[in-house]
Amino acid sequence: MLGEYENYFASLDFVLSVHDSSDNDDTKNLITSNKYYNKKLLYHRYDSCVCVDEKTLLALKNSTGDYVMLAGDGWVMRIDNVLQLLECLDKRYEIITVYNLVIDEYEDFYKKHIKTDRESNSLPDYMRENYWYLALYGGSVIHRDLIDRIDVDKMVEKYDGKGFIYPSSLAEYAQGPFYTAGLCSMNHNICKKAAGWFLNHQAMQIWTKNFYESVYLISDDRLDDKDRQFIISTANKYTGFLTFSNLLRWKTHDNFDYALYKKYKFYFNKMRACNLLQLYVALLIPKWLLKLTRSMKRSIFINGSQE
């Protein structure tokens, strides 16, 4: 992953900051031994007990430059494309949403709902359209003025443990103007496994209860109930998470079953992106059958690729 960024260091004007809260020195040693360390490559260390939400905002505060893009380790940013966008947008936009056209779902949303790169001055309208995507680290670029206004302690107290402190903090402090664009902005990091919330079987909690509560905690002077209801009712349609096909995938990987549905039923039913028949089928179909089908498909794929 770091090697791909090194290809950009010599020719492009940007800084890559690595924010590490691991309980060993592996990442630190890798970064500090790089020839670009303390030049184009910076390193920040946090105590391993620092929660991921607080670390997110601290990473923003400790960043450099007028514009900052928060990126997760599951992606490799196309710095050349992103910087080309910023060169065209010297208008002090506070948030630039960057829909990654490499991913089919994001490209489809951009073509259907955004259609063309454009400016917005209304926070409610902007959040209704983009809040769900702002949850993606790497899906936006924000201005230093907005970062400076964020009160870390206040936001951690309000949103800690929910996983959506970044888009919610933007909603709390952004003043505008805003911009939305679509381009090939990042590629998957092939060394990264699935998201932690998926591997830890927290998908239902994160994308129903935590998402719902994060949206409804946003201050009343920023969003009204109609704005919140719109975001809640459309988010999992846009992400595809609570659609029928994805529920089957979640169930195969122990992220969805009747017990989880019952536990998060209130939130799920306000956010589902499938009809009742699809929901009942997803609940009733045996998990062992889904896992068997998946194993058979993988076996066929492997055997076919070897012929």
XYZ file of C-alpha atoms in Angstrom:
307
model
C 0.000 0.000 0.000
C 2.730 2.489 0.993
C 4.641 1.647 -2.164
C 1.745 2.873 -4.298
C 1.834 6.256 -2.569
C 5.587 6.488 -3.061
C 4.948 6.617 -6.792
C 3.259 9.983 -6.222
C 5.632 11.537 -3.666
C 8.300 12.690 -6.116
C 5.994 14.535 -8.513
C 2.896 15.662 -6.564
C 2.464 18.176 -3.750
C 0.742 16.361 -0.892
C 1.478 14.872 2.520
C 0.463 11.412 3.698
C -0.125 11.210 7.459
C -0.297 7.811 9.131
C -2.223 7.684 12.414
C -1.372 4.594 14.430
C -2.997 3.246 17.596
C -1.729 -0.323 17.395
C -0.163 -2.044 20.385
C 3.158 -2.732 18.646
C 5.806 -0.790 16.689
C 5.426 -2.528 13.325
C 3.737 0.440 11.631
C 6.044 2.956 13.285
C 9.151 1.108 12.115
C 7.814 0.854 8.586
C 7.076 4.574 8.362
C 10.174 5.927 10.098
C 12.468 3.827 7.911
C 10.989 5.237 4.699
C 13.091 7.788 2.812
C 10.152 10.194 2.682
C 9.605 10.166 6.444
C 9.179 13.690 7.872
C 9.037 15.037 4.328
C 6.023 13.744 2.449
C 5.266 11.031 4.993
C 4.287 11.861 8.588
C 3.577 9.598 11.551
C 1.313 10.110 14.558
C 1.041 7.663 17.434
C -1.937 7.352 19.788
C -2.461 5.225 22.845
C -4.051 1.905 21.922
C -6.940 2.648 24.299
C -8.005 5.710 22.291
C -11.374 4.907 20.723
C -11.635 4.882 16.951
C -14.113 7.785 16.930
C -11.803 10.051 18.915
C -8.846 8.934 16.796
C -10.761 9.942 13.680
C -11.147 13.541 14.823
C -7.615 13.702 16.241
C -6.314 12.594 12.848
C -8.130 15.543 11.272
C -6.796 17.966 13.868
C -3.215 16.699 13.464
C -3.320 16.806 9.670
C -1.646 19.471 7.556
C -2.667 21.458 4.510
C -5.685 23.538 3.534
C -7.597 20.480 2.336
C -7.646 17.108 4.076
C -8.937 13.727 2.916
C -9.508 11.156 5.628
C -8.778 7.700 4.219
C -9.171 4.245 5.703
C -6.611 1.488 5.266
C -8.953 -0.401 2.943
C -8.341 2.055 0.121
C -5.445 3.481 -1.875
C -6.155 7.037 -2.944
C -5.644 8.109 -6.567
C -3.782 11.223 -5.517
C -3.225 12.346 -9.099
C -6.961 12.478 -9.787
C -7.918 14.022 -6.449
C -5.348 16.822 -6.757
C -6.529 17.521 -10.281
C -10.008 18.057 -8.854
C -8.774 20.436 -6.161
C -6.854 22.532 -8.670
C -10.168 23.248 -10.366
C -11.964 24.101 -7.126
C -10.069 26.985 -5.571
C -13.252 28.357 -4.029
C -12.763 27.353 -0.377
C -15.446 24.676 -0.443
C -15.825 23.338 3.093
C -16.735 19.822 1.987
C -16.109 18.213 -1.379
C -17.884 14.883 -1.722
C -15.964 12.657 -4.109
C -18.005 9.757 -5.492
C -15.574 7.025 -6.445
C -16.530 5.960 -9.973
C -14.340 2.845 -9.732
C -17.075 1.199 -7.626
C -20.236 0.269 -9.539
C -22.648 1.155 -6.722
C -21.148 4.615 -6.265
C -20.989 5.233 -10.000
C -24.654 4.223 -10.342
C -25.687 6.575 -7.543
C -23.702 9.442 -9.034
C -25.207 8.958 -12.496
C -28.758 8.583 -11.182
C -28.877 11.191 -8.416
C -25.970 13.619 -8.859
C -25.662 13.502 -12.664
C -23.084 16.289 -12.890
C -20.480 17.914 -10.621
C -22.177 20.777 -8.808
C -22.145 23.244 -5.952
C -24.576 23.512 -3.036
C -25.087 26.110 -0.318
C -27.786 24.348 1.697
C -26.546 22.091 4.505
C -29.851 20.144 4.834
C -30.032 19.476 1.098
C -26.382 18.495 0.992
C -26.675 16.109 3.946
C -29.906 14.546 2.668
C -28.052 13.584 -0.474
C -24.591 12.792 0.854
C -24.594 11.881 4.564
C -24.623 8.133 3.827
C -21.590 8.461 1.560
C -19.673 10.775 3.909
C -19.447 7.782 6.263
C -16.924 6.356 3.788
C -13.413 7.417 4.785
C -11.960 8.592 1.499
C -15.309 9.794 0.176
C -14.750 13.470 0.907
C -12.238 16.278 1.168
C -12.724 18.958 3.821
C -11.271 22.409 4.340
C -9.038 23.399 7.244
C -11.535 26.058 8.392
C -14.129 23.343 9.050
C -11.608 21.137 10.870
C -10.589 24.037 13.125
C -14.199 24.571 14.230
C -14.782 20.960 15.338
C -14.810 20.505 19.118
C -13.307 17.027 19.587
C -14.323 16.565 23.223
C -17.907 17.620 22.549
C -18.242 15.366 19.524
C -16.687 12.357 21.297
C -19.069 12.829 24.220
C -22.014 12.946 21.809
C -21.099 10.305 19.197
C -18.525 7.988 20.776
C -18.976 4.305 19.995
C -21.390 4.732 17.108
C -18.961 4.755 14.188
C -20.399 7.829 12.432
C -18.617 10.632 14.247
C -17.085 11.923 11.005
C -20.236 12.651 8.938
C -22.109 13.770 12.057
C -19.339 16.215 13.027
C -19.398 17.632 9.510
C -23.154 18.087 9.808
C -22.706 19.833 13.170
C -20.059 22.345 12.079
C -20.182 22.846 8.299
C -21.271 26.219 6.975
C -20.689 25.781 3.257
C -20.335 26.136 0.389
C -20.264 22.466 -0.632
C -19.333 20.619 -3.794
C -20.105 17.166 -5.159
C -17.982 15.472 -7.814
C -17.484 12.068 -9.371
C -14.120 10.637 -10.431
C -11.899 7.576 -10.098
C -10.589 8.590 -6.695
C -9.375 5.372 -5.034
C -8.744 1.686 -5.521
C -9.226 -1.205 -3.122
C -6.233 -2.128 -0.986
C -5.850 -5.789 -1.954
C -4.090 -6.522 1.345
C -7.094 -5.402 3.384
C -9.698 -7.927 4.476
C -13.365 -7.086 4.982
C -14.390 -4.190 7.227
C -13.918 -4.713 10.936
C -17.628 -4.309 11.678
C -18.344 -7.103 9.187
C -15.683 -9.478 10.489
C -16.796 -8.794 14.075
C -20.443 -9.528 13.207
C -21.589 -5.994 14.055
C -23.205 -5.145 10.727
C -26.773 -5.023 12.056
C -25.900 -2.876 15.047
C -23.751 -0.437 13.048
C -26.038 0.045 10.063
C -29.345 0.165 11.943
C -29.169 1.317 15.577
C -25.861 3.223 15.446
C -26.626 4.913 12.140
C -30.151 5.851 13.248
C -28.977 7.295 16.562
C -26.122 9.203 14.948
C -28.480 10.945 12.544
C -31.030 11.762 15.254
C -28.337 13.172 17.548
C -27.465 15.897 15.021
C -28.533 19.247 16.456
C -31.994 20.547 15.625
C -30.637 23.797 14.252
C -28.686 21.799 11.653
C -31.258 19.266 10.447
C -34.997 18.971 11.089
C -37.026 15.774 11.479
C -37.900 15.612 7.783
C -34.215 15.749 6.888
C -33.404 13.013 9.410
C -36.249 10.794 8.235
C -35.126 11.140 4.632
C -31.534 10.202 5.480
C -32.673 7.243 7.590
C -35.134 5.899 5.021
C -32.775 6.105 2.038
C -29.325 5.312 3.459
C -29.444 1.513 3.235
C -31.008 1.652 -0.191
C -28.020 3.673 -1.338
C -25.441 1.548 0.493
C -27.226 -1.662 -0.529
C -26.728 -3.036 2.981
C -30.330 -3.831 3.896
C -31.353 -5.080 0.475
C -32.467 -8.687 0.027
C -29.265 -9.854 -1.679
C -27.039 -8.276 0.943
C -29.061 -9.705 3.816
C -28.369 -13.154 2.378
C -24.672 -12.300 2.246
C -24.776 -11.019 5.819
C -26.556 -14.152 6.955
C -23.926 -16.354 5.299
C -21.275 -14.540 7.340
C -23.221 -14.548 10.636
C -24.245 -10.896 10.440
C -28.001 -11.480 10.094
C -30.503 -13.916 11.582
C -33.794 -13.829 13.471
C -32.170 -13.024 16.821
C -30.371 -9.999 15.352
C -33.499 -8.901 13.498
C -35.541 -9.114 16.704
C -32.909 -7.164 18.646
C -32.729 -4.321 16.115
C -36.249 -4.613 14.694
C -37.289 -1.022 15.484
C -34.341 0.454 13.607
C -34.298 -2.169 10.873
C -37.900 -1.566 9.846
C -37.298 2.167 9.537
C -34.239 1.607 7.366
C -34.791 -1.606 5.391
C -34.350 -1.567 1.628
C -36.274 -4.766 0.931
C -39.991 -5.601 0.967
C -41.647 -7.761 3.622
C -41.660 -10.889 1.469
C -37.912 -10.575 0.864
C -37.352 -9.999 4.564
C -39.273 -13.149 5.519
C -37.429 -15.219 2.923
C -34.088 -13.910 4.217
C -35.130 -14.801 7.770
C -36.451 -18.260 6.927
C -33.830 -19.569 4.516
C -31.418 -21.795 6.487
C -27.970 -20.385 7.116
C -26.389 -23.770 6.399
C -27.946 -23.757 2.928
C -26.506 -20.329 2.152
C -23.064 -21.398 3.367
C -23.260 -24.599 1.349
C -24.236 -22.671 -1.776
C -21.357 -20.248 -1.217
C -18.882 -23.108 -0.772
C -20.105 -24.773 -3.956
C -19.774 -21.537 -5.939
C -16.243 -21.001 -4.656
C -15.337 -24.597 -5.493
C -16.705 -24.254 -9.026
C -14.848 -20.965 -9.494
C -11.531 -22.402 -8.273
C -11.852 -25.572 -10.330
C -12.869 -23.596 -13.392
C -9.890 -21.236 -13.088
C -7.506 -24.199 -12.947
C -8.702 -25.768 -16.186
